[in-house]
Amino acid sequence: SGDDPDTRLINEIGTYAPSEVVANLPVSSFARTADFIIGRTGAMIADKQAGRFDYEEAAERVRAQFADSVREETFRDREMIRALGALLSYIADMQKRDISYIKELHIYREGQYMDLDVNTRRNLELTETMRSKEKRGSLLWVLDKTRTSPGARLLRQWVEHPLLNVARITKRQSAVEELYGQFLLREQMGELLSNVLDMERLITRIVYGSANGRDLRAIASTAAVLPEMRQLLEGCSSDEFRRIYAELDTLEDLRTLIETAILPDPPLLIRDGGIIAAGYNQELDYQRSVRDNGKEWVERLEAREREATGIKTLRVGYNNVFGYYIEVTKSLIGQVPDRYIRKQTLANCERYVTPELKELEQTILGASDKIKAMEYDLFQLVRAQVAENSARVQRTAALLAQIDVYVSLATVAAKEKYVCPVVDMSDKVDIRDGRHPVVEQFVRDSYFVPNDTLLDTGDNRVMLITGPNMAGKSTYMRQTALIVLLAQIGSFVPAAEAHIGIVDKIFTRVGASDDLASGQSTFMLEMNEVAYILKNATSKSLIIYDEVGRGTSTYDGMSIARAIVEYTNSRRIGAKTLFATHYHELTVMEQEYRGIVNYNIAAKKRGDSITFLRKIVRGSTDDSYGIEVAKLAGLPGSVTRRAHEVLRALEATAPKNKVEQMDFDALQEYNSPAVPSEMMDKLEALDVETLTPIEALNFLYELKKTLKGSLNR
C-alpha cells in the first residue's frame, strides 16, 4: 500500500470504531492516530502497555487460548502474535474473570476486503449520515431488516468489509436469490428469527458467571426454534444454506438440561431460591416437602397438645424473635404440664416451648435455608455445564446471524425491486437504470430518475460530468459507488441490470471536509485527500472526484483539476473514475485523450426558468445555468436580473472559451455611468467563463453593495 502506516491504521480503526485501544507506546508518540481515536470514535486509549507485548509471553497466551485453531505458521507473524497476546492479557486483567470461552480466532489481512478509507466511509454514509451521525439515512439503514442483534452486527460488518473474492460473493448472492424468490420461506425464517435472543451476549454472561436463571431460559427458548429452522434449511439448495444446515447444532441437550432444571419464569436474583424446577433433584424435592408440609405438621402438633393438656384454647404460633411457641391464656396456666418451658410472659397469656416443638422448628426453618443453598449450588452446576458448551452456542449464534442477514438482504431486494448483479474479475462497471438506494427512500412521492453508468479501463476510464449544483451529480456518483459496494457484499442492487468487475478500492473526494478544526484550509485538506487517492489507487479502483479545485483561484483550480484527470486517466493509475466539475473548459479533453468521455446533466430551459431532468447524458453541457441555480436558491430577483444583464453583455463581447480576447470596451459603454471605476476594474478582471456559482454570488453581492453605495452618494 502506498500510504503511510498512520493513515492505514486510522482507516482500520475507523472501520471497527472500538471502545478501547491498547498501545505499547505513549500517546505522544502516535499523536495523529490518537487524535483520530479520541475525536472520531470516542474510544479510551490504554497506552504505555509495553509489558504486555513481550513475544514469548504473548505466544504462550495465544497457544493456551486457541490451542485447537491456531496453526504453527501463524506464530511467524511476530507482531500479530505480540498484539494478540497483549489484547488477551488486557482483557483478562480488566475482566477479572476466566476468558477461556474465547476459542475462535479469525485472521484477515489487507487485500482480503475492499479498501475503504475513512473519508470514503463518511462520504458514502455507509453506517451513519455525515450531518447527524444517525443510522437513519445511511446505507445500513436501508439494508437492515434483521430480527436479531447478532444479525444486525454481522450485516454492519459485511457493509464495512465488501469482498474481493468472486466465489464468496457468488455464494452469498445464491443464498439471497433463493430467499428472494420464496416469499413464504422468507417469512417463516423471519418469524423464527423473531424468537431468537442474543446468544452471543448471553453465553458471555454465562461463562463469566454473571448470568441468572432468565439468561439460561433465554438460551433454551432460542434453542427451541432450531429444529424448525433446520427443517426449513433442509429444503434449500444454495451452497450457503446447505453449509448452514450441515453445521447448525440444534443444542437439544442443552435445551433439555435447562428446561428440566430451571423454572420457566425464574426470579432475577439467584440466591433467593425459586429457580430450580421440581423433579430435577431428589434431595431438593424432599426439603421442599418439609418446608411446604411444615404448616400441617404444626397443626397436627397443636391438636395433640390440646388433647394431652385438655386446654382447648391452646395455640401454636410463630414470630421472628422466638420462632415457634405454645400460647396459653393466663386463666388456664394451671393446666400447663411440667414439660413446658416458659419462654415469654405477656399481659393476657404465657408462651412456652417444648423439645419436640424446637426440633420441629429446626426441621422446618432449616429446610428453607437448605433449599436456597441447594438451589444456588445446583444453578451454578447447570450454568457451568452450559458454559462448557460455549463454543457450540457461539457457533449456532453465528449461523443464525448469517441466516438473519440473508433474510434481510432478500427482503430489501424483493421490496425495492433490486436485481442480482453479474460479478466477475473483469474491469467493467456497467449499470443500467441504477438508483441511489438511500435517496430513493426519501422521494417516494415522486419518481426517482434512474441512470446508466459505463466505466472500464479502456475507452471509458473517466466520466467527465458537467452541470450545475442541485442537478444530481453527487447523487449519481455516490449511487454508482454504492451499487458496486452492494454487489461486492453479495447483495442485490438497485438497478435494472448490473455487471460489476471486482473493485479493490473506492476513493471519494467530495465537498468540504469537516476537519477544519485542525487548522488546515479547505483547499489544503482537499489536496491531502487527492494526494492520498493518487498514491493508493490502482487500475482496479473506483474514484469519485466531486468539484476538485474549487478552494483556490479559478485558473489554479482548473489547472489542478485537469492535471488530476490526466494523471488518473494515465497508465500510472488508469482507474475507473467519475469526475464532476464546473470547469467546462475540461471537456476538450475528450478529443485529446483516449478514455475520457463527456457527460452532463440534462436540463430543460424555458425563458429564464430551468428544470433539471436529473438524467446523465453523453456530451458536455452548453450552459452553466449558474444564474438559474441562484434563482432557485432564492436570490432576490433584482440580483439575478442584473446578473443576466452582465452575462449577456459578456457573452456578446467574447468568443466562446476565449476569455483572454474579451472586449471590455463594449461592456463599459453598456454600463451606467454611475458604476464606479473600481467596480469596472473588477469586472474587467472577472473570468466569467470559469466562474463557479459561489464566486458569482459573492461577486454579485459585492456589485450590488458598491452600486447602492455610489447611488446614495
XYZ file of C-alpha atoms in Angstrom:
713
model
C 0.000 0.000 0.000
C 1.345 3.429 -0.909
C 0.090 5.364 2.098
C 1.889 5.823 5.416
C 1.320 3.447 8.378
C -0.571 6.134 10.361
C -3.179 6.519 7.604
C -3.569 2.758 7.235
C -4.039 2.395 10.985
C -6.595 5.229 11.081
C -8.571 3.631 8.238
C -8.586 0.289 10.061
C -9.649 1.784 13.402
C -12.346 3.792 11.602
C -13.828 0.519 10.334
C -14.267 -1.008 13.770
C -14.936 2.067 15.946
C -13.577 0.356 19.108
C -14.382 1.337 22.711
C -10.806 0.864 23.925
C -7.396 0.799 22.265
C -4.378 -0.876 23.876
C -0.995 0.543 22.843
C 2.582 -0.365 23.732
C 3.726 3.248 23.248
C 2.853 6.537 24.981
C 0.086 8.567 23.285
C 2.575 11.345 22.449
C 4.386 9.024 20.016
C 1.278 8.461 17.863
C -0.452 11.816 18.331
C -2.197 11.925 14.925
C -3.732 8.472 15.341
C -4.606 9.202 18.979
C -6.403 12.423 17.974
C -8.480 10.420 15.498
C -9.236 7.660 18.041
C -10.377 10.079 20.743
C -12.048 12.664 18.482
C -13.793 10.446 15.938
C -14.505 7.190 17.810
C -14.533 8.448 21.418
C -12.506 5.393 22.442
C -10.315 5.214 25.544
C -6.589 4.662 24.974
C -4.668 2.447 27.396
C -1.120 3.463 26.436
C 2.331 2.510 27.802
C 1.321 -1.175 27.927
C 4.674 -2.372 26.549
C 4.952 -5.088 29.215
C 2.007 -6.927 27.681
C 3.658 -7.086 24.234
C 6.539 -9.454 25.069
C 6.626 -12.048 22.275
C 7.372 -15.155 24.376
C 4.610 -14.429 26.899
C 2.198 -13.448 24.124
C 2.873 -16.659 22.172
C 2.275 -18.731 25.317
C -1.042 -16.964 25.926
C -2.175 -17.422 22.323
C -1.299 -21.152 22.364
C -3.197 -21.652 25.617
C -6.221 -19.678 24.412
C -6.552 -21.046 20.866
C -4.976 -24.473 21.180
C -7.227 -26.001 18.541
C -7.486 -23.255 15.966
C -4.030 -21.628 15.548
C -1.565 -23.188 13.115
C 2.108 -23.151 13.936
C 2.970 -20.957 10.919
C 0.793 -18.196 12.423
C 3.499 -17.650 15.039
C 5.906 -16.473 12.331
C 3.987 -13.188 12.280
C 5.609 -11.961 15.484
C 3.927 -8.527 15.521
C 0.457 -10.022 15.207
C 1.166 -12.541 17.989
C 2.515 -9.759 20.235
C -0.618 -7.676 19.665
C -2.951 -10.657 20.163
C -1.196 -11.742 23.349
C -1.295 -8.184 24.710
C -5.025 -7.990 23.982
C -5.732 -11.288 25.781
C -3.651 -10.141 28.751
C -5.512 -6.816 28.908
C -8.971 -8.431 28.693
C -8.113 -10.993 31.389
C -6.846 -8.275 33.759
C -9.733 -5.886 33.133
C -12.496 -8.511 33.362
C -11.010 -10.308 36.377
C -12.726 -13.428 35.068
C -11.977 -16.549 33.104
C -11.847 -15.802 29.349
C -11.339 -19.382 28.184
C -14.688 -19.183 26.349
C -12.934 -17.146 23.593
C -11.991 -20.084 21.386
C -12.226 -18.939 17.757
C -9.628 -16.784 16.037
C -10.222 -15.249 12.617
C -7.193 -13.690 10.945
C -7.544 -11.338 7.994
C -5.007 -9.322 6.103
C -5.075 -6.300 3.823
C -6.236 -7.339 0.381
C -8.919 -9.684 1.671
C -11.617 -6.994 1.645
C -12.283 -3.866 -0.405
C -10.199 -0.941 0.851
C -12.399 1.930 2.063
C -10.638 4.839 3.727
C -12.223 6.938 6.485
C -13.281 9.757 4.119
C -14.966 7.325 1.722
C -16.896 5.629 4.536
C -18.085 9.036 5.707
C -18.867 10.429 2.238
C -20.814 7.344 1.161
C -22.679 7.347 4.512
C -22.348 3.599 4.895
C -23.402 3.250 8.532
C -24.249 6.812 9.605
C -25.089 10.129 7.972
C -22.491 12.868 7.656
C -24.567 15.583 9.286
C -26.445 13.969 12.151
C -24.283 10.835 12.646
C -27.517 8.816 12.768
C -28.176 5.416 11.257
C -31.348 6.694 9.540
C -30.383 7.914 6.084
C -27.390 5.587 5.750
C -26.937 2.525 3.520
C -27.096 0.259 6.588
C -30.481 1.782 7.489
C -31.873 0.723 4.086
C -30.483 -2.821 4.268
C -31.133 -3.595 7.928
C -34.319 -5.613 8.261
C -32.628 -8.071 10.624
C -34.589 -9.598 13.510
C -31.660 -10.354 15.855
C -28.835 -8.344 17.416
C -26.082 -10.704 16.153
C -27.650 -10.430 12.666
C -27.568 -6.625 12.821
C -23.924 -6.703 13.925
C -22.975 -9.115 11.141
C -24.748 -7.046 8.468
C -22.833 -3.959 9.595
C -19.620 -5.987 9.339
C -20.485 -7.031 5.759
C -21.271 -3.448 4.730
C -17.929 -2.276 6.110
C -15.981 -5.181 4.562
C -17.038 -5.767 0.930
C -15.441 -8.900 -0.516
C -12.840 -9.220 -3.283
C -13.365 -12.948 -3.819
C -15.827 -13.663 -6.656
C -16.583 -17.205 -5.421
C -17.557 -15.969 -1.941
C -19.666 -13.154 -3.416
C -21.453 -15.597 -5.737
C -22.236 -17.918 -2.806
C -23.835 -15.055 -0.902
C -25.795 -13.989 -3.993
C -27.165 -17.520 -4.431
C -28.435 -17.551 -0.844
C -30.111 -14.157 -1.288
C -31.546 -15.280 -4.639
C -33.060 -18.425 -3.112
C -34.924 -16.389 -0.493
C -35.719 -13.585 -2.967
C -37.867 -15.979 -4.978
C -39.578 -17.603 -1.987
C -41.731 -15.168 -0.024
C -43.182 -17.856 2.254
C -39.773 -19.288 3.177
C -38.527 -15.770 3.918
C -41.499 -15.076 6.171
C -41.179 -18.412 8.002
C -37.475 -17.858 8.660
C -38.160 -14.276 9.752
C -40.859 -15.451 12.160
C -38.485 -17.979 13.753
C -35.701 -15.375 13.979
C -38.086 -13.050 15.851
C -37.927 -15.569 18.716
C -34.118 -15.696 18.725
C -32.383 -13.840 21.550
C -28.822 -12.532 21.619
C -27.000 -15.805 22.345
C -23.601 -14.211 21.691
C -24.051 -11.842 24.644
C -25.910 -14.407 26.773
C -23.142 -17.022 26.535
C -20.579 -14.392 27.519
C -22.548 -13.684 30.711
C -22.929 -17.414 31.348
C -19.178 -18.025 31.001
C -18.379 -15.004 33.173
C -20.702 -16.368 35.847
C -22.940 -13.296 35.847
C -25.939 -14.926 34.116
C -29.163 -15.535 36.038
C -31.962 -18.058 35.524
C -33.668 -15.905 32.906
C -30.487 -15.843 30.811
C -30.375 -19.644 30.802
C -34.062 -19.855 29.886
C -33.334 -17.408 27.019
C -30.765 -19.869 25.642
C -33.389 -22.636 25.878
C -36.124 -20.564 24.215
C -33.764 -19.766 21.321
C -32.743 -23.423 21.059
C -36.454 -24.283 20.823
C -36.675 -22.710 17.325
C -33.590 -24.519 15.991
C -35.186 -27.847 14.950
C -37.821 -25.971 12.920
C -35.165 -23.693 11.385
C -33.114 -26.748 10.440
C -36.209 -28.260 8.835
C -36.653 -25.139 6.686
C -32.974 -25.236 5.693
C -33.254 -28.872 4.680
C -35.272 -27.895 1.620
C -32.802 -25.197 0.486
C -30.483 -25.783 -2.457
C -27.924 -22.921 -2.349
C -24.404 -23.798 -1.151
C -24.601 -21.357 1.757
C -27.838 -22.744 3.159
C -26.653 -26.335 2.648
C -23.496 -25.461 4.628
C -25.511 -23.789 7.396
C -27.883 -26.795 7.510
C -24.927 -29.169 7.912
C -23.278 -27.047 10.614
C -26.365 -25.952 12.587
C -26.283 -27.552 16.043
C -29.823 -27.639 17.470
C -28.433 -27.691 21.058
C -31.179 -30.111 22.107
C -29.143 -31.492 25.039
C -28.607 -28.000 26.466
C -32.244 -27.107 25.919
C -33.372 -30.291 27.721
C -30.953 -29.605 30.592
C -32.138 -26.009 31.055
C -35.847 -26.774 30.686
C -35.552 -29.701 33.133
C -33.516 -27.757 35.663
C -34.751 -24.149 35.516
C -38.292 -22.942 36.168
C -39.992 -21.113 33.235
C -40.073 -17.691 34.926
C -37.217 -17.626 37.450
C -36.504 -14.607 39.673
C -33.721 -12.124 38.814
C -31.712 -12.953 41.955
C -30.101 -16.373 42.047
C -29.507 -16.637 45.824
C -33.161 -16.379 46.897
C -34.316 -19.724 45.514
C -37.308 -20.302 43.269
C -35.042 -21.177 40.308
C -34.722 -24.965 40.145
C -37.673 -26.941 38.769
C -39.409 -29.741 40.708
C -38.173 -33.218 39.843
C -34.635 -32.125 38.948
C -33.040 -33.069 42.289
C -34.443 -35.616 44.802
C -32.922 -34.081 47.932
C -34.189 -30.634 46.956
C -37.693 -32.015 46.426
C -37.605 -33.595 49.932
C -36.514 -30.345 51.569
C -39.283 -28.532 49.742
C -41.848 -31.043 51.011
C -40.541 -30.434 54.554
C -40.905 -26.681 54.107
C -44.290 -26.903 52.401
C -45.702 -29.501 54.869
C -44.469 -27.616 57.917
C -47.840 -25.925 58.407
C -49.615 -29.268 58.529
C -47.025 -30.641 60.980
C -47.553 -27.622 63.280
C -51.337 -28.047 63.078
C -51.031 -31.742 63.999
C -48.758 -30.927 66.972
C -51.227 -28.250 68.139
C -54.113 -30.756 68.059
C -52.054 -33.346 70.028
C -51.123 -30.803 72.728
C -54.728 -29.629 73.146
C -55.784 -33.217 73.664
C -52.904 -34.036 76.023
C -53.387 -30.935 78.215
C -57.144 -30.517 77.923
C -56.577 -26.796 77.083
C -58.974 -26.201 74.189
C -57.687 -22.626 73.505
C -54.012 -23.678 73.314
C -52.394 -22.264 70.179
C -49.064 -22.821 68.391
C -47.764 -19.522 66.958
C -44.586 -18.131 65.359
C -42.587 -14.906 65.340
C -39.156 -13.908 64.044
C -37.703 -13.372 67.542
C -38.680 -16.584 69.361
C -39.573 -18.850 66.457
C -42.391 -21.362 67.198
C -44.114 -21.245 70.649
C -47.182 -22.622 72.503
C -49.505 -19.915 73.802
C -51.832 -20.441 76.810
C -54.187 -17.808 78.341
C -53.371 -16.819 81.957
C -56.606 -18.271 83.319
C -55.529 -21.756 82.190
C -51.847 -21.796 83.114
C -52.594 -24.156 85.996
C -53.227 -26.921 83.438
C -49.798 -26.469 81.793
C -47.675 -29.663 82.171
C -44.152 -29.629 83.632
C -42.540 -30.487 80.280
C -43.479 -26.978 79.001
C -40.622 -24.451 79.285
C -41.719 -20.856 79.886
C -40.388 -18.533 77.123
C -42.306 -15.243 77.411
C -44.917 -13.607 79.657
C -47.487 -11.270 78.161
C -50.420 -9.337 79.701
C -53.049 -11.978 78.888
C -51.056 -15.116 78.229
C -47.900 -17.135 78.697
C -45.765 -18.589 75.908
C -43.926 -21.910 76.168
C -41.711 -24.206 74.148
C -41.158 -27.975 74.240
C -38.184 -30.037 72.976
C -40.457 -31.548 70.320
C -41.541 -28.074 69.109
C -37.897 -26.839 68.920
C -36.963 -29.906 66.881
C -39.866 -29.305 64.514
C -38.847 -25.653 64.202
C -35.298 -26.629 63.310
C -36.522 -29.018 60.626
C -38.932 -26.525 59.021
C -36.741 -23.413 59.187
C -33.600 -25.328 58.275
C -35.342 -26.602 55.166
C -35.830 -23.048 53.775
C -32.159 -22.192 54.232
C -31.086 -25.544 52.837
C -33.362 -25.060 49.815
C -31.799 -21.664 48.986
C -28.257 -23.024 49.337
C -29.048 -26.158 47.331
C -30.785 -24.196 44.562
C -27.814 -21.838 44.296
C -25.351 -24.742 44.053
C -27.494 -26.616 41.517
C -27.931 -23.468 39.422
C -24.172 -22.923 39.347
C -23.657 -26.500 38.191
C -26.203 -26.084 35.368
C -24.650 -22.748 34.365
C -21.163 -24.307 34.357
C -22.432 -27.177 32.182
C -23.829 -24.692 29.640
C -20.588 -22.657 29.823
C -18.579 -25.764 28.910
C -20.543 -25.815 25.652
C -19.943 -22.122 24.911
C -18.186 -22.814 21.590
C -21.255 -24.720 20.335
C -23.602 -21.924 21.410
C -21.407 -19.260 19.800
C -21.233 -21.218 16.543
C -25.009 -21.639 16.458
C -25.469 -17.914 17.193
C -23.121 -17.079 14.294
C -25.058 -19.317 11.876
C -28.388 -17.782 12.932
C -26.862 -14.331 12.338
C -25.920 -15.377 8.791
C -29.467 -16.604 8.110
C -30.782 -13.305 9.506
C -28.568 -11.271 7.163
C -29.621 -13.301 4.111
C -33.307 -12.898 5.005
C -32.773 -9.152 5.485
C -30.973 -8.684 2.144
C -33.578 -10.767 0.299
C -36.448 -8.845 1.937
C -34.992 -5.492 0.873
C -34.194 -6.778 -2.633
C -37.752 -8.032 -3.151
C -39.412 -4.936 -1.683
C -37.249 -2.412 -3.548
C -37.038 -4.387 -6.825
C -33.273 -4.903 -6.768
C -31.584 -7.242 -9.256
C -28.777 -9.774 -8.939
C -25.624 -8.262 -10.495
C -23.082 -10.219 -12.510
C -19.835 -10.023 -10.527
C -16.550 -11.150 -12.097
C -12.874 -10.230 -12.395
C -13.410 -8.025 -15.468
C -12.525 -4.312 -15.499
C -16.098 -3.240 -16.248
C -18.747 -1.383 -14.243
C -21.842 -1.446 -16.423
C -25.073 -0.385 -14.713
C -28.413 0.101 -16.446
C -31.061 2.244 -14.761
C -29.154 2.468 -11.497
C -30.749 4.170 -8.486
C -29.430 5.578 -5.215
C -30.583 3.060 -2.568
C -30.976 5.701 0.165
C -32.196 8.747 -1.784
C -34.996 6.762 -3.435
C -36.350 6.044 0.064
C -36.915 9.766 0.597
C -38.574 10.557 -2.745
C -41.411 8.051 -2.560
C -43.928 10.701 -3.615
C -42.023 11.462 -6.832
C -40.185 9.469 -9.490
C -36.511 8.764 -8.861
C -34.755 9.203 -12.211
C -32.561 6.134 -12.844
C -29.271 6.479 -14.724
C -26.820 4.280 -16.606
C -23.098 4.015 -15.888
C -20.393 2.584 -18.136
C -16.835 2.501 -16.859
C -13.870 0.333 -17.774
C -10.095 0.641 -18.102
C -10.190 1.217 -21.872
C -12.302 3.774 -23.724
C -14.446 4.623 -20.678
C -11.948 5.226 -17.913
C -13.084 8.723 -16.889
C -16.647 10.030 -16.949
C -16.215 13.821 -17.019
C -19.573 15.122 -15.758
C -20.525 18.778 -16.175
C -23.664 20.529 -14.995
C -24.760 22.801 -12.157
C -25.191 22.008 -8.493
C -28.672 20.840 -7.449
C -28.888 18.851 -10.692
C -27.965 15.471 -9.152
C -24.273 14.920 -9.994
C -23.259 13.995 -6.451
C -26.218 11.638 -6.006
C -25.372 9.944 -9.307
C -21.711 9.427 -8.452
C -22.423 8.145 -4.954
C -25.073 5.756 -6.265
C -22.518 4.209 -8.631
C -20.118 3.625 -5.726
C -22.894 2.193 -3.529
C -24.086 -0.182 -6.265
C -20.518 -1.503 -6.658
C -20.211 -1.879 -2.876
C -23.590 -3.644 -2.586
C -22.600 -6.049 -5.349
C -19.387 -6.940 -3.501
C -21.086 -7.666 -0.178
C -23.202 -10.205 -2.056
C -26.383 -8.140 -2.103
C -28.742 -7.455 -4.969
C -28.518 -3.886 -6.323
C -30.973 -1.067 -7.189
C -30.795 -1.257 -10.994
C -32.444 -2.908 -13.990
C -29.169 -4.696 -14.803
C -25.611 -4.566 -13.489
C -22.256 -6.070 -14.434
C -19.615 -5.327 -11.814
C -15.943 -6.187 -12.263
C -14.290 -6.521 -8.828
C -13.175 -3.136 -7.463
C -10.275 -3.305 -4.999
C -10.698 0.187 -3.506
C -13.234 3.013 -3.602
C -11.998 6.566 -3.121
C -14.118 9.703 -2.783
C -13.176 13.357 -2.756
C -16.488 15.009 -2.051
C -17.316 18.502 -0.794
C -15.693 20.424 2.045
C -14.271 18.348 4.853
C -15.447 18.745 8.454
C -11.871 18.721 9.787
C -11.396 22.487 9.719
C -10.752 22.452 13.456
C -7.322 21.051 12.642
C -6.356 24.476 11.338
C -5.912 23.475 7.697
C -7.719 25.297 4.913
C -10.435 23.515 2.964
C -8.176 23.550 -0.097
C -5.263 22.030 1.820
C -7.492 19.236 3.112
C -8.840 18.689 -0.389
C -5.329 18.385 -1.803
C -4.314 15.999 1.024
C -7.234 13.747 0.127
C -6.418 13.892 -3.596
C -2.758 13.115 -2.875
C -3.853 10.073 -0.852
C -6.014 8.866 -3.757
C -3.264 9.338 -6.370
C -0.761 7.441 -4.207
C -3.025 4.476 -3.473
C -5.381 3.970 -6.423
C -4.847 1.095 -8.851
C -6.365 0.211 -12.214
C -8.893 -1.906 -10.259
C -10.072 1.064 -8.169
C -13.141 3.277 -8.439
C -12.562 7.002 -7.836
C -15.117 9.783 -7.302
C -13.917 13.365 -7.604
C -16.596 15.975 -6.899
C -15.621 19.549 -7.843
C -11.883 19.246 -7.226
C -10.032 22.567 -7.251
C -12.808 24.863 -6.026
C -10.888 26.015 -2.965
C -8.370 28.153 -4.873
C -8.386 30.729 -7.687
C -10.184 29.838 -10.922
C -7.112 29.252 -13.092
C -5.252 27.375 -10.346
C -8.289 25.205 -9.676
C -8.870 24.447 -13.341
C -5.193 23.622 -13.917
C -5.082 21.295 -10.910
C -8.355 19.629 -11.951
C -7.020 18.984 -15.446
C -3.717 17.619 -14.175
C -5.569 15.267 -11.795
C -7.789 13.964 -14.626
C -4.747 13.404 -16.856
C -2.825 11.575 -14.107
C -5.812 9.427 -13.108
C -6.506 8.533 -16.745
C -2.861 7.715 -17.484
C -1.249 4.290 -17.291
C 0.174 5.182 -13.885
C -3.326 4.635 -12.449
C -5.947 4.070 -15.160
C -8.701 3.687 -12.565
C -12.423 3.846 -13.286
C -13.228 7.472 -12.434
C -16.243 9.757 -12.082
C -15.121 13.396 -12.232
C -17.755 16.113 -11.711
C -16.657 19.666 -12.460
C -17.811 23.220 -13.080
C -14.799 23.806 -15.322
C -16.399 23.417 -18.747
C -13.012 24.001 -20.360
C -12.009 20.472 -19.303
C -14.492 18.960 -21.748
C -11.974 19.427 -24.599
C -10.001 16.556 -23.027
C -12.393 14.061 -24.607
C -10.815 14.837 -28.011
C -7.279 14.875 -26.611
C -7.174 11.664 -24.541
C -8.450 8.139 -25.017
C -10.538 7.028 -22.039
C -12.085 10.401 -21.137
C -15.786 10.697 -22.004
C -18.002 13.760 -21.505
C -21.360 13.500 -19.767
C -23.747 16.131 -18.463
C -26.966 16.505 -16.528
C -29.838 17.109 -18.938
C -31.827 20.296 -18.295
C -34.891 21.903 -19.816
C -34.839 25.673 -20.158
C -37.860 27.894 -20.825
C -37.066 31.585 -20.860
C -35.329 32.355 -17.586
C -36.626 29.245 -15.790
C -34.914 25.874 -15.727
C -35.853 22.291 -14.861
C -33.150 19.716 -14.177
C -34.138 16.357 -15.620
C -31.586 14.537 -13.413
C -30.633 12.386 -16.390
C -26.970 11.766 -17.206
C -26.471 12.073 -20.991
C -23.455 11.904 -23.311
C -21.744 15.144 -24.284
C -20.778 18.330 -22.490
C -23.269 20.896 -21.242
C -23.687 24.054 -23.312
C -24.619 26.313 -20.412
C -23.570 26.609 -16.767
C -27.055 27.595 -15.520
C -25.334 29.325 -12.617
C -27.803 32.235 -12.512
C -30.791 29.883 -12.767
C -29.429 27.905 -9.806
C -29.022 31.175 -7.889
C -32.651 31.976 -8.667
C -33.789 28.523 -7.478
C -31.785 29.087 -4.310
C -33.899 32.190 -3.569
C -31.571 35.051 -4.548
C -33.510 38.344 -4.929
C -34.939 38.902 -8.425
C -33.129 42.233 -8.850
C -29.782 40.483 -8.367
C -30.479 37.638 -10.828
C -31.889 40.110 -13.395
C -28.749 42.229 -13.144
C -26.657 39.054 -13.398
C -28.423 38.221 -16.682
C -27.656 41.727 -17.989
C -23.989 41.394 -17.112
C -23.867 37.869 -18.578
C -25.479 38.980 -21.877
C -23.001 41.822 -22.173
C -20.081 39.490 -21.533
C -21.394 36.857 -23.953
C -21.883 39.491 -26.640
C -18.303 40.633 -26.419
C -16.399 37.359 -26.012
C -15.984 34.323 -28.267
C -16.805 31.048 -26.546
C -13.916 29.622 -24.476
C -11.605 32.571 -25.311
C -11.733 34.720 -22.222
C -8.476 36.496 -22.970
C -9.949 38.047 -26.180
C -12.977 39.579 -24.435
C -13.659 43.197 -25.391
C -14.481 45.046 -22.192
C -14.823 48.408 -24.003
C -18.281 47.362 -25.201
C -19.163 46.490 -21.646
C -18.032 49.951 -20.474
C -20.434 51.600 -22.975
C -23.261 49.277 -21.923
C -22.947 50.022 -18.235
C -24.438 53.018 -16.479
C -22.001 55.900 -15.840
C -22.977 55.519 -12.197
C -20.861 52.365 -11.957
C -17.687 53.323 -10.022
C -14.377 52.850 -11.777
C -13.051 50.389 -9.157
C -16.027 48.142 -9.878
C -15.285 48.348 -13.594
C -11.711 47.272 -12.866
C -13.027 44.232 -11.040
C -15.440 43.473 -13.888
C -12.601 43.664 -16.384
C -10.555 41.244 -14.302
C -13.525 38.858 -13.939
C -13.236 35.496 -15.701
C -16.908 34.694 -16.315
C -16.339 31.517 -18.320
C -14.686 29.724 -15.413
C -16.593 31.410 -12.580
C -18.129 28.977 -10.071
C -21.675 29.677 -8.781
C -20.470 30.620 -5.292
C -17.904 33.040 -6.734
C -20.628 34.525 -8.955
C -22.937 35.004 -5.971
C -20.182 36.670 -3.938
C -19.335 38.964 -6.842
C -22.985 39.928 -7.401
C -23.381 40.698 -3.702
C -20.299 42.934 -3.807
C -21.511 44.604 -7.023
C -24.921 45.376 -5.535
C -23.368 46.789 -2.365
C -20.992 49.022 -4.352
C -23.751 50.277 -6.677
C -26.019 51.036 -3.744
C -23.215 52.986 -2.063
C -22.439 55.039 -5.195
C -26.145 55.883 -5.759
C -26.530 57.019 -2.157
C -23.576 59.340 -2.587
